[in-house]
JSON list of C-alpha atoms in Angstrom, two decimals:
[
{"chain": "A", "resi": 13, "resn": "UNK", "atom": "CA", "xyz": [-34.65, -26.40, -2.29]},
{"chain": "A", "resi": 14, "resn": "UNK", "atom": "CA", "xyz": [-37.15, -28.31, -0.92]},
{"chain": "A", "resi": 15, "resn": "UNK", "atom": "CA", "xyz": [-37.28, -31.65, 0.07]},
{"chain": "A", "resi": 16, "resn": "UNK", "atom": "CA", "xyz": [-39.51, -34.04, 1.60]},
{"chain": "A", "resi": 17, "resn": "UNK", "atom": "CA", "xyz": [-38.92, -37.54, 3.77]},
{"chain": "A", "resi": 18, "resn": "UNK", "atom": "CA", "xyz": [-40.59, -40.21, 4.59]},
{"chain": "A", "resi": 19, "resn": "UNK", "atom": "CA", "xyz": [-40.83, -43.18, 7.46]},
{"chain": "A", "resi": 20, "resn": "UNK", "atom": "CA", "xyz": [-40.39, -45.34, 7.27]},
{"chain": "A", "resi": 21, "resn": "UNK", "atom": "CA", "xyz": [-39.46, -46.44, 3.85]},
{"chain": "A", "resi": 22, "resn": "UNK", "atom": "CA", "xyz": [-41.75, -49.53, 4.21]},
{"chain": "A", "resi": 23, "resn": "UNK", "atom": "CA", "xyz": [-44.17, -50.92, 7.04]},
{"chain": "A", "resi": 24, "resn": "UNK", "atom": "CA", "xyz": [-45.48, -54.45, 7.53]},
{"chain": "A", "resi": 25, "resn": "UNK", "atom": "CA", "xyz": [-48.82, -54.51, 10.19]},
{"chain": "A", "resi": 26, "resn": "UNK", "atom": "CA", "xyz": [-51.33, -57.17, 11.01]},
{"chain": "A", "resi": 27, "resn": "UNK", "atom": "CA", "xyz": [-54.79, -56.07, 10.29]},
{"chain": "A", "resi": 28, "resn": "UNK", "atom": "CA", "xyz": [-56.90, -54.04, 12.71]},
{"chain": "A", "resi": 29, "resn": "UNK", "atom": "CA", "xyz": [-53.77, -52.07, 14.01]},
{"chain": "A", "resi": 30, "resn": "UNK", "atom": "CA", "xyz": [-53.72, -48.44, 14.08]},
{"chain": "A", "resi": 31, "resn": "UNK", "atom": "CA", "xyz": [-50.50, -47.34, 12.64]},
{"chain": "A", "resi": 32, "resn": "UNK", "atom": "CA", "xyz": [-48.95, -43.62, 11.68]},
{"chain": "A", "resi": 33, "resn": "UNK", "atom": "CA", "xyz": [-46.63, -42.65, 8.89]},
{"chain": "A", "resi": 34, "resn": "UNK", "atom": "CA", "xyz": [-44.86, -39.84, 9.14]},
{"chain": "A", "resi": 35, "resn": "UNK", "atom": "CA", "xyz": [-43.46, -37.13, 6.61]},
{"chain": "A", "resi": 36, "resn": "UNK", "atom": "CA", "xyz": [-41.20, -33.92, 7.07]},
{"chain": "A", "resi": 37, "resn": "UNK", "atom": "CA", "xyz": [-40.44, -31.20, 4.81]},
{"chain": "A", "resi": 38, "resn": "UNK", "atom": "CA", "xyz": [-37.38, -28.92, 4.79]},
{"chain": "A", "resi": 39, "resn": "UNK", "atom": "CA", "xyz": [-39.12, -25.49, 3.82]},
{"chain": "A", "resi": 40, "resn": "UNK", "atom": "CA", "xyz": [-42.00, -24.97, 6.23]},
{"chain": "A", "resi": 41, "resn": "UNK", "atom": "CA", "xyz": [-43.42, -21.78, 3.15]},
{"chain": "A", "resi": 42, "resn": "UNK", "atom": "CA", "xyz": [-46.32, -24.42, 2.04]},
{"chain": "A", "resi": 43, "resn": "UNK", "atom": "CA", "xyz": [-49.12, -23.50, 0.50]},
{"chain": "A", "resi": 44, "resn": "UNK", "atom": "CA", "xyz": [-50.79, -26.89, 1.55]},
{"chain": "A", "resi": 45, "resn": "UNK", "atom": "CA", "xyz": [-49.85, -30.58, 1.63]},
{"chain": "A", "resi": 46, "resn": "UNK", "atom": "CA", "xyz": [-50.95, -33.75, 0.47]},
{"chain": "A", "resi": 47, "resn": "UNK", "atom": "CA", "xyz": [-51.18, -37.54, 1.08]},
{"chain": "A", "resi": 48, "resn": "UNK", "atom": "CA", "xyz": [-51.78, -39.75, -1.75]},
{"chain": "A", "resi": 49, "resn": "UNK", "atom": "CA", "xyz": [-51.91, -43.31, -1.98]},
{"chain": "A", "resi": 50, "resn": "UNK", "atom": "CA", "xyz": [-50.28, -45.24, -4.91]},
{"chain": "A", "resi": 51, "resn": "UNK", "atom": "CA", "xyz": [-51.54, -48.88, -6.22]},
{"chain": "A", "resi": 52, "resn": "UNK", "atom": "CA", "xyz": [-49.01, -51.05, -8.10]},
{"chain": "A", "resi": 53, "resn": "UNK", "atom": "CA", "xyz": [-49.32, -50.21, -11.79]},
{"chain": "A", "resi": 54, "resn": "UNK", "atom": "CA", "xyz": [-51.67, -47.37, -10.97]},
{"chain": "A", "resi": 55, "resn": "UNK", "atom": "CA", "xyz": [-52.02, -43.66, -10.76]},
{"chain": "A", "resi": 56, "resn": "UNK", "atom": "CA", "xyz": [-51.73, -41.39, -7.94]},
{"chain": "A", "resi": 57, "resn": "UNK", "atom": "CA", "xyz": [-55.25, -41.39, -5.87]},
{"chain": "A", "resi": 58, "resn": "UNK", "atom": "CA", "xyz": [-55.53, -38.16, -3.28]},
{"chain": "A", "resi": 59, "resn": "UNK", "atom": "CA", "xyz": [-56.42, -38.97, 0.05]},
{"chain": "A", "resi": 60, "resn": "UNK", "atom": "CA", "xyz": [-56.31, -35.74, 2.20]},
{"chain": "A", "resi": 61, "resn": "UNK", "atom": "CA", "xyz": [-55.30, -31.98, 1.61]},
{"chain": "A", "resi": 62, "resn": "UNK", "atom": "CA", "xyz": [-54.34, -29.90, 4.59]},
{"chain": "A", "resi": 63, "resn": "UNK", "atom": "CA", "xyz": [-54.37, -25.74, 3.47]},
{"chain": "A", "resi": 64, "resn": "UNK", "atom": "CA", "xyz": [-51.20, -24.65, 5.63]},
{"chain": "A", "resi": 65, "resn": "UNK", "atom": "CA", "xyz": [-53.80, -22.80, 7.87]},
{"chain": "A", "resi": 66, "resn": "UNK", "atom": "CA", "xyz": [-55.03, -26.20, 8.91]},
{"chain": "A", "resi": 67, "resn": "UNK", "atom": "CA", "xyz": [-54.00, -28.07, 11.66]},
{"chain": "A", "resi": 68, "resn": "UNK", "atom": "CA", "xyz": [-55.62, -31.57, 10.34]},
{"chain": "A", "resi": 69, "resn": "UNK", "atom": "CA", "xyz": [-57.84, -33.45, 8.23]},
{"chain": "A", "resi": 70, "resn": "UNK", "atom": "CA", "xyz": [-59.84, -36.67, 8.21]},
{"chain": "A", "resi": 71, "resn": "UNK", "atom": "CA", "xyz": [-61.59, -38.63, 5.92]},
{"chain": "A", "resi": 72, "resn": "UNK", "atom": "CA", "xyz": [-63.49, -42.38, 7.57]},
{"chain": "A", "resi": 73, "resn": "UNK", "atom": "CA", "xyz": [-60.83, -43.89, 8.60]},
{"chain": "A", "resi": 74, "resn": "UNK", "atom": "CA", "xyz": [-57.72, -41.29, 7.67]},
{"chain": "A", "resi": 75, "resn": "UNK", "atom": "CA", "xyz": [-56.63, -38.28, 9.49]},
{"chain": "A", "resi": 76, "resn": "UNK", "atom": "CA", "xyz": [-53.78, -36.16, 8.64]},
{"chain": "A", "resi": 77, "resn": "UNK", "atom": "CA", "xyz": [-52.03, -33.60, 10.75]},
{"chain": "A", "resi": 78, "resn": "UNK", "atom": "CA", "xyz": [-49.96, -30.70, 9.69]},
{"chain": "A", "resi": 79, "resn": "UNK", "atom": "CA", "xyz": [-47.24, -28.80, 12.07]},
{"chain": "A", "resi": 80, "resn": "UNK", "atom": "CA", "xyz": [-46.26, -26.51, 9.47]},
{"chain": "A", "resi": 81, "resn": "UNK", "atom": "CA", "xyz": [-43.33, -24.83, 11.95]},
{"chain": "A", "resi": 82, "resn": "UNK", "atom": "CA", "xyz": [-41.47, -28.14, 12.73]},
{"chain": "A", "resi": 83, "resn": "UNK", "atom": "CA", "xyz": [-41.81, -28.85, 9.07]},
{"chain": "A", "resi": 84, "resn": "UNK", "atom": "CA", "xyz": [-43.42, -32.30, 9.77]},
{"chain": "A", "resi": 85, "resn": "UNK", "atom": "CA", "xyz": [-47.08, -34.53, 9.00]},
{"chain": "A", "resi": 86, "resn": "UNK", "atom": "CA", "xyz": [-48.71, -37.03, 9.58]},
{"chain": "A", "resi": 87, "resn": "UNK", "atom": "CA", "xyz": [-50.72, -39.80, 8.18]},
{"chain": "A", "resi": 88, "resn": "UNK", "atom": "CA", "xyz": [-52.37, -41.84, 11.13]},
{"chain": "A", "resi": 89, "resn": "UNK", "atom": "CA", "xyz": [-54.74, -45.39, 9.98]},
{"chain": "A", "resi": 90, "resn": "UNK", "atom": "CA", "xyz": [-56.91, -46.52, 12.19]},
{"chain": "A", "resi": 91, "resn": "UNK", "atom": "CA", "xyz": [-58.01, -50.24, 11.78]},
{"chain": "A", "resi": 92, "resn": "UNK", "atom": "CA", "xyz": [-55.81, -50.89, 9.19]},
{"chain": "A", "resi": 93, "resn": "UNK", "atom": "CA", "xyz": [-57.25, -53.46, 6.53]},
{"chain": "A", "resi": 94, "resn": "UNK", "atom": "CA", "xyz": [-55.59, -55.63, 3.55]},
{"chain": "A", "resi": 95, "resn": "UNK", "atom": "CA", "xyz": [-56.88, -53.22, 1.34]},
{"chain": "A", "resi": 96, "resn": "UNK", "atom": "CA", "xyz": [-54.99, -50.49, 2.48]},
{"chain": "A", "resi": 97, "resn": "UNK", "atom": "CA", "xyz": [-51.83, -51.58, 1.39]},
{"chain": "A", "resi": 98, "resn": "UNK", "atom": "CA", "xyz": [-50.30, -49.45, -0.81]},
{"chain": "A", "resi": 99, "resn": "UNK", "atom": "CA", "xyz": [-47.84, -46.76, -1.11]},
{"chain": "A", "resi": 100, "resn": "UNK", "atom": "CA", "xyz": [-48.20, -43.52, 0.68]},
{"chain": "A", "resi": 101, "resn": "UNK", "atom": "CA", "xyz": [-46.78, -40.43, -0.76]},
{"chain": "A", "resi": 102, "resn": "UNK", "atom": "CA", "xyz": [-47.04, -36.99, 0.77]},
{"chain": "A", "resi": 103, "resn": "UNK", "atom": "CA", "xyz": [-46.61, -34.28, -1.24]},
{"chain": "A", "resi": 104, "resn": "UNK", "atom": "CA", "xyz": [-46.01, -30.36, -0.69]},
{"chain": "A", "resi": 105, "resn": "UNK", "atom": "CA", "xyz": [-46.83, -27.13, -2.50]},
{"chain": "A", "resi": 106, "resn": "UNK", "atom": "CA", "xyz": [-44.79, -24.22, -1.86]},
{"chain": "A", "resi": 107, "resn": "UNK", "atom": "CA", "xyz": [-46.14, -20.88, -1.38]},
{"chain": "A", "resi": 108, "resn": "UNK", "atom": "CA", "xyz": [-45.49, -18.94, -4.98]},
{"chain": "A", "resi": 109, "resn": "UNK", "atom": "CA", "xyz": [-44.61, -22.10, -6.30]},
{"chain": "A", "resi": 110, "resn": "UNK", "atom": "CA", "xyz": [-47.20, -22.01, -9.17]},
{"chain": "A", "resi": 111, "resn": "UNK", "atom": "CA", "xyz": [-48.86, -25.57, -8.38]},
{"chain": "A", "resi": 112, "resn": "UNK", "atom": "CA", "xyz": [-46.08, -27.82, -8.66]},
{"chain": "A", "resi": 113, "resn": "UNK", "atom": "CA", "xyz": [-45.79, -31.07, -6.61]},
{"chain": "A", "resi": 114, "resn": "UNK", "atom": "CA", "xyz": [-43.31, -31.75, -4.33]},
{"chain": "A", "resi": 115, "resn": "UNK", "atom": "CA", "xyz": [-43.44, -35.47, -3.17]},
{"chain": "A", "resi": 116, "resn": "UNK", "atom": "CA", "xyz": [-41.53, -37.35, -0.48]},
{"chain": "A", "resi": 117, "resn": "UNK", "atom": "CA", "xyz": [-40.21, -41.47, -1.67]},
{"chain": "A", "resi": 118, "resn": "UNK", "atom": "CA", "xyz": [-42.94, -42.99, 0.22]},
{"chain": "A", "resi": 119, "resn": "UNK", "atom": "CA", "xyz": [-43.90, -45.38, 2.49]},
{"chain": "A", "resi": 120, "resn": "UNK", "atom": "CA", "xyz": [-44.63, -48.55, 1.17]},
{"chain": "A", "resi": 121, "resn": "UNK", "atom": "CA", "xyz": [-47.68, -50.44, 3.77]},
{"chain": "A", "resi": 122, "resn": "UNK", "atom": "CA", "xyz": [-48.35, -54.15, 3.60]},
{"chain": "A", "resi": 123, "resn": "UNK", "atom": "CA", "xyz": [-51.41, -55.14, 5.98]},
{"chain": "A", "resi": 124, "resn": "UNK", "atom": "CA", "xyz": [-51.21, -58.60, 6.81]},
{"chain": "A", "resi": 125, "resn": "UNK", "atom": "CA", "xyz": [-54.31, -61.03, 7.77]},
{"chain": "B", "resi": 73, "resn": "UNK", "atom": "CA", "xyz": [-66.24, -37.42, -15.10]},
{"chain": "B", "resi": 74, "resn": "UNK", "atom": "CA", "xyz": [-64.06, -39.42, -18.10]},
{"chain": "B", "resi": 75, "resn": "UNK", "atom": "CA", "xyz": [-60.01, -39.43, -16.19]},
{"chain": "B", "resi": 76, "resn": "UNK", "atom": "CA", "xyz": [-57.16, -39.06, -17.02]},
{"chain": "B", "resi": 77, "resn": "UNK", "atom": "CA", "xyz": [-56.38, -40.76, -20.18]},
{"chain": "B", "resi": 78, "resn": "UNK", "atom": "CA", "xyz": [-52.63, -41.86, -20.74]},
{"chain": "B", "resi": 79, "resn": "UNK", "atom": "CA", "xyz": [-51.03, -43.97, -23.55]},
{"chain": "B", "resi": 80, "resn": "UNK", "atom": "CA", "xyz": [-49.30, -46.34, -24.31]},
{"chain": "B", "resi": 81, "resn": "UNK", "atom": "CA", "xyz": [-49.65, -47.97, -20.69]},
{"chain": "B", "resi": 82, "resn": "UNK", "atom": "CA", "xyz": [-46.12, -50.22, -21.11]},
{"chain": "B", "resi": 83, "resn": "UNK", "atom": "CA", "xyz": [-43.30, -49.62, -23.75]},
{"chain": "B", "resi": 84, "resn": "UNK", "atom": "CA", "xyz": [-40.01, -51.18, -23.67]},
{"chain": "B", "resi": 85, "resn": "UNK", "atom": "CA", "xyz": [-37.19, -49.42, -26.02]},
{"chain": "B", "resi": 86, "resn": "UNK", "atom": "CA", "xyz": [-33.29, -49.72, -26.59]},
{"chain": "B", "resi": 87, "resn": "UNK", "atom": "CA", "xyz": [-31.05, -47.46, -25.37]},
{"chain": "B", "resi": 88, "resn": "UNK", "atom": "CA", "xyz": [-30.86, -44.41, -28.10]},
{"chain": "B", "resi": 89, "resn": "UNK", "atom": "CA", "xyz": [-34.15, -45.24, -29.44]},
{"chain": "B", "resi": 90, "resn": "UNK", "atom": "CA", "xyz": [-37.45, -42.45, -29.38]},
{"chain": "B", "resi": 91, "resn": "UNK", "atom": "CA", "xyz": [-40.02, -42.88, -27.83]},
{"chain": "B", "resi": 92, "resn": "UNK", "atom": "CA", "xyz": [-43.62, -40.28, -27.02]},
{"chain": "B", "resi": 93, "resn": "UNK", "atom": "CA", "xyz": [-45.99, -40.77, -24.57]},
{"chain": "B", "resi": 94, "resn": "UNK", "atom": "CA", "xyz": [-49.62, -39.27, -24.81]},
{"chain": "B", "resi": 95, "resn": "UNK", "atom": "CA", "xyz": [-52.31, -37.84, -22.56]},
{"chain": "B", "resi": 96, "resn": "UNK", "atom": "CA", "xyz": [-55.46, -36.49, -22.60]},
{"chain": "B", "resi": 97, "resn": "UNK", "atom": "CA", "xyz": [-56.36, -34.73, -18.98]},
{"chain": "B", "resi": 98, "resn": "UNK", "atom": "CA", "xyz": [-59.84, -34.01, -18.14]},
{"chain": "B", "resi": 99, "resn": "UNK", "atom": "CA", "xyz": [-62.26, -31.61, -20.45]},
{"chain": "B", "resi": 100, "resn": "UNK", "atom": "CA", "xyz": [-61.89, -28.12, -19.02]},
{"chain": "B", "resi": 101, "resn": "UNK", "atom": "CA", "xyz": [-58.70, -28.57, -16.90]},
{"chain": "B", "resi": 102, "resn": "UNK", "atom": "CA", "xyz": [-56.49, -25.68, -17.90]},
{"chain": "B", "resi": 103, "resn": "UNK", "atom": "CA", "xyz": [-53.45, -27.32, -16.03]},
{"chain": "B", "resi": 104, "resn": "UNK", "atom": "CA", "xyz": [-51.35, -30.08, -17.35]},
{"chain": "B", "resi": 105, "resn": "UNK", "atom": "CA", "xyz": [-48.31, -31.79, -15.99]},
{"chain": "B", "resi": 106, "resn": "UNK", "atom": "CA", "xyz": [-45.60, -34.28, -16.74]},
{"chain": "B", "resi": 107, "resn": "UNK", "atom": "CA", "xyz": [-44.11, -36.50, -13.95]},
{"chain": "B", "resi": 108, "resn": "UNK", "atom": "CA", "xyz": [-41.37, -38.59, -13.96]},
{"chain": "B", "resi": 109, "resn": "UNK", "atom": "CA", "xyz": [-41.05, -41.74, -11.11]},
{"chain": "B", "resi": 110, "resn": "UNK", "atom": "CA", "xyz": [-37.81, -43.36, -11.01]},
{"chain": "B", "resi": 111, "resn": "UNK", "atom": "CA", "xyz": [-38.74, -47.42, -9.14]},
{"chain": "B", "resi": 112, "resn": "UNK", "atom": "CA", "xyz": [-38.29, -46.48, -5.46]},
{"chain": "B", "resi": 113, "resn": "UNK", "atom": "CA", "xyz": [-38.34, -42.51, -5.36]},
{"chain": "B", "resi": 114, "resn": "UNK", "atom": "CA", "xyz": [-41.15, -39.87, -5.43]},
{"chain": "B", "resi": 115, "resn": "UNK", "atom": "CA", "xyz": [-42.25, -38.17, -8.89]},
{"chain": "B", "resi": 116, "resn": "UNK", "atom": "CA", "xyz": [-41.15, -35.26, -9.95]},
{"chain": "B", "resi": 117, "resn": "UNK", "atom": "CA", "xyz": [-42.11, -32.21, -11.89]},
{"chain": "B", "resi": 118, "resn": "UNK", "atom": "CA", "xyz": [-40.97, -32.44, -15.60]},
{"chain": "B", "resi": 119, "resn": "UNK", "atom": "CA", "xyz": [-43.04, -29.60, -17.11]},
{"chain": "B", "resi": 120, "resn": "UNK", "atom": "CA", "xyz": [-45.97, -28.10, -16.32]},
{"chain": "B", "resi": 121, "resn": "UNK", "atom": "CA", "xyz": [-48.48, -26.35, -19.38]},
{"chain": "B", "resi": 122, "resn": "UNK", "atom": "CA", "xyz": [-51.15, -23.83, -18.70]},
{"chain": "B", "resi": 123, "resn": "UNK", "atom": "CA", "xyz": [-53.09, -24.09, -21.62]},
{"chain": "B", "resi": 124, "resn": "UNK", "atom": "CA", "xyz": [-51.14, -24.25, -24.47]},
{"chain": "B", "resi": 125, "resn": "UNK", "atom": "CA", "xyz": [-48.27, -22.47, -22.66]},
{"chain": "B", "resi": 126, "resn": "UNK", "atom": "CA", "xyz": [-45.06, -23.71, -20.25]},
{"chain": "B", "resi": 127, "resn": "UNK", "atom": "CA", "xyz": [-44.87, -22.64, -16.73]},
{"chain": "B", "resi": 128, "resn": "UNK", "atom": "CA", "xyz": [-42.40, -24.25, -15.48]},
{"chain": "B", "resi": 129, "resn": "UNK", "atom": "CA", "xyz": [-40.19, -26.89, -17.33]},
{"chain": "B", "resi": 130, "resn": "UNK", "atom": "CA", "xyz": [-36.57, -26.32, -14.83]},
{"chain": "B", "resi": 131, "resn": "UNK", "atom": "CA", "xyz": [-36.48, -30.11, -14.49]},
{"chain": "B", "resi": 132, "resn": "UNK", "atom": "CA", "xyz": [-37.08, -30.87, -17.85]},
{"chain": "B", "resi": 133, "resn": "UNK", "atom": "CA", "xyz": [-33.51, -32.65, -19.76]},
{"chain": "B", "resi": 134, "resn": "UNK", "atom": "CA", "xyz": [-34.43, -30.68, -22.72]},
{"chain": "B", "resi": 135, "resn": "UNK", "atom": "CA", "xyz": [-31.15, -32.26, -24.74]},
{"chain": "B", "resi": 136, "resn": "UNK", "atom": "CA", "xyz": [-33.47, -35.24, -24.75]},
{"chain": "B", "resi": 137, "resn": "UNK", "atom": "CA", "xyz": [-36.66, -34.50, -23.52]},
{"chain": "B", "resi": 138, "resn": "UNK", "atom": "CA", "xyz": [-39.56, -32.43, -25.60]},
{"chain": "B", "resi": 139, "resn": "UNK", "atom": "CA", "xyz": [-43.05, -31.55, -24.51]},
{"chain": "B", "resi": 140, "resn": "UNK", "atom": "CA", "xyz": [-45.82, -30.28, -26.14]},
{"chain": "B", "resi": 141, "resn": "UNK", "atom": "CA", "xyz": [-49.63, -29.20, -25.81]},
{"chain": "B", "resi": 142, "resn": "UNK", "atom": "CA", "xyz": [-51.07, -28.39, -28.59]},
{"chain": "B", "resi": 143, "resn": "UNK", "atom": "CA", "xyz": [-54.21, -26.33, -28.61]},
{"chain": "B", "resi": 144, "resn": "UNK", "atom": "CA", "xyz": [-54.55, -26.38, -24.85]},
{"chain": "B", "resi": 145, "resn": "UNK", "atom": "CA", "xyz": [-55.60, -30.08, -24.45]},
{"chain": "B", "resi": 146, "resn": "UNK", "atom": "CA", "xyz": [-54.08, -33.19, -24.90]},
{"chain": "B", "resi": 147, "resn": "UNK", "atom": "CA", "xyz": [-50.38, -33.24, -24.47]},
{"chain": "B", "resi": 148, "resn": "UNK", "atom": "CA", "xyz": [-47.10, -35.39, -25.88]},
{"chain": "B", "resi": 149, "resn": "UNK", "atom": "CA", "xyz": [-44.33, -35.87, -24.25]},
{"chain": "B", "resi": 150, "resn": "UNK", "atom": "CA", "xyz": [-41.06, -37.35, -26.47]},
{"chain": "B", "resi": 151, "resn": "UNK", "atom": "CA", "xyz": [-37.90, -38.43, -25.20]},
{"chain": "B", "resi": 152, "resn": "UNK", "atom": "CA", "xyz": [-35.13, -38.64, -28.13]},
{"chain": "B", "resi": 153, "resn": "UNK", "atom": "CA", "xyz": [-32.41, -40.52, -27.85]},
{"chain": "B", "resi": 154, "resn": "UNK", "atom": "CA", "xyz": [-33.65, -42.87, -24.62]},
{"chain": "B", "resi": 155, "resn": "UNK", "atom": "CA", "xyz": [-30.76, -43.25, -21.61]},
{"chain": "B", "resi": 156, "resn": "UNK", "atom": "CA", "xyz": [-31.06, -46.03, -19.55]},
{"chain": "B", "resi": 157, "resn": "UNK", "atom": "CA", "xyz": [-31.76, -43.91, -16.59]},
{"chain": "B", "resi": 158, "resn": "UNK", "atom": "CA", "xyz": [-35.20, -42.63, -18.31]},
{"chain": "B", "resi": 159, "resn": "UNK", "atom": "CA", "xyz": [-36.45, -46.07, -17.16]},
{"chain": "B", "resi": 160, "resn": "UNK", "atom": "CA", "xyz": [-39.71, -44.81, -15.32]},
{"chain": "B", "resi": 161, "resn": "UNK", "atom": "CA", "xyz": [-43.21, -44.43, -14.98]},
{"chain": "B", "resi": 162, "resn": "UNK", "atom": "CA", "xyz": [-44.40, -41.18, -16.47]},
{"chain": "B", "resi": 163, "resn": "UNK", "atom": "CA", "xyz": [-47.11, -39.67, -14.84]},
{"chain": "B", "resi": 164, "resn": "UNK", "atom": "CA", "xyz": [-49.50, -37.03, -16.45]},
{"chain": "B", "resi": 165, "resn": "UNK", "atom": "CA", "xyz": [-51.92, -34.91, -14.33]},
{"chain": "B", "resi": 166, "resn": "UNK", "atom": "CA", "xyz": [-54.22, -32.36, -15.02]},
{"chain": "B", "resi": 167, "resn": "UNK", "atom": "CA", "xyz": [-56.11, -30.03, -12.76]},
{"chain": "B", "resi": 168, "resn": "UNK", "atom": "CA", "xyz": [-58.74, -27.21, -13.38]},
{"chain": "B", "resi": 169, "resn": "UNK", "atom": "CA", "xyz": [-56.34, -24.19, -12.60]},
{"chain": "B", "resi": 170, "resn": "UNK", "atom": "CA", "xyz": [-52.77, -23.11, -11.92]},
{"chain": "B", "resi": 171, "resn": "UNK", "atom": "CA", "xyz": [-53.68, -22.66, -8.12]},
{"chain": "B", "resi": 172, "resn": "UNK", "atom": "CA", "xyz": [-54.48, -25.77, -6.27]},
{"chain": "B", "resi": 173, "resn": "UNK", "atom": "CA", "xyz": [-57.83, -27.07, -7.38]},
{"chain": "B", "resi": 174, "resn": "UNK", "atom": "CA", "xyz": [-56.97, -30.87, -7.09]},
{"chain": "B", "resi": 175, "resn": "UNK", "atom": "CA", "xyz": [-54.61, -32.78, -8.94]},
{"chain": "B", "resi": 176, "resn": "UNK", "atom": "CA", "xyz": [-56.30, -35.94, -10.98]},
{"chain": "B", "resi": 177, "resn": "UNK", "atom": "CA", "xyz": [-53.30, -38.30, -11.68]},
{"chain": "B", "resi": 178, "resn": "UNK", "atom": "CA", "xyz": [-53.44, -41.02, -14.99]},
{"chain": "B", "resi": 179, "resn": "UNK", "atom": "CA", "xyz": [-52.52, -44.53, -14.20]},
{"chain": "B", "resi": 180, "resn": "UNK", "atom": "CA", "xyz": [-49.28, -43.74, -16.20]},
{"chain": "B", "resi": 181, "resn": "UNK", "atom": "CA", "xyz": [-46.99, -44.82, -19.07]},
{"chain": "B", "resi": 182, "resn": "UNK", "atom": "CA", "xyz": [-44.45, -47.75, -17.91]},
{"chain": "B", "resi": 183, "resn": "UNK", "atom": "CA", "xyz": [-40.87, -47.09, -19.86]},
{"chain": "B", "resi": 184, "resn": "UNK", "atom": "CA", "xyz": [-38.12, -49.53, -19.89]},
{"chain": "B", "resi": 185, "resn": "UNK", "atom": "CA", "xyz": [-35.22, -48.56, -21.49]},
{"chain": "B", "resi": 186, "resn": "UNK", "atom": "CA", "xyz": [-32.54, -51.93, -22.37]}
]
């Protein structure tokens, strides 16, 4: 069975700082991976998908890694802003696993003026 | 590109009561899902349709729980009688095909069960 963890659970920075959040997975047969970002009463938004051929991905300020061996990711910020707080979920898709989700708890970021 | 439409956004129920949730995913996504996210974990998988049809529903308490998608698009999901532990947000999602094409998330139905 798969599962998926997260650190740390929650993460208080002042703005500007570059900060990583890390996520590791127990079954290293993805078929990709996933971070997402959550807002409070909101939906899930996708940030970056990483096929488990890739090594990384970024996106302005975002860039995600992927060691698909040691079963681990991560999520690295640079200039962090208020705005990005949020939740951060990762989220896996095993290989033959039709296209189901499976998510880590999350990381919960406050950015602080 | 309309999203994904989910409703109601809050309901608040007593224990043993019904309760259905509704969503309408985006025209021409052939993949539906049902998540459920208890306060302070991840979601998870309740059922998944392809069209009209269940791929996987292994998560699903089907005692209680009951999904269905009628003619391939929108989708209800009913929960009868309500548990205090079905407190939740319930997430729908729809994407264009079983495989990964991208997931597009609703902003979610809010359940409180008292």
């Amino acid at each position: 069975k798969q599962e998926v963890t997260q650190i740390p659970a929650a993460l208080s920075v002042p703005e500007g700082e570059n900060l990583v959040l890390n996520c590791s997975f127990t079954d290293s047969a993805i078929y990709n991976l996933q971070w997402f970002r959550q807002d409070p009463g909101k939906g899930l938004t996708s940030l970056l998908l990483i096929q488990s051929s890739q090594r990384e991905q970024t996106s302005g300020r975002l860039n995600a890694s992927l060691d698909k061996s040691s079963g681990r990711s991560t999520l690295y910020i640079a200039a962090s802003q208020p705005g990005d707080s949020a939740t951060y979920l990762c989220a896996v898709v095993l290989e033959g696993g039709g296209n189901k989700l499976t998510f880590g708890t999350g990381t919960q970021l406050k950015v602080e003026l | 590109e309309a999203g994904v439409a989910q409703s109601p956004r809050y309901k608040i129920i007593e224990k043993r009561q019904s309760v259905a949730f509704w969503c309408n995913p985006i025209s021409g996504h052939a993949t539906l899902y049902w998540y459920q996210q208890i306060l302070g974990q991840g979601p998870k998988l309740l059922i998944q349709f392809q069209n009209n049809g269940v791929v996987d529903d292994s998560q699903l308490p089907k005692d209680r729980f009951s999904a269905e998608r009628l003619k391939g698009v929108d989708s209800t999901l009913k929960i009868q009688p309500a548990k205090l532990e079905d407190s939740a947000v319930y997430l729908c999602a729809s994407s264009f095909g079983q495989k990964y094409y991208g997931y597009t998330f609703g902003s979610g139905t809010r359940l409180t069960v008292v």
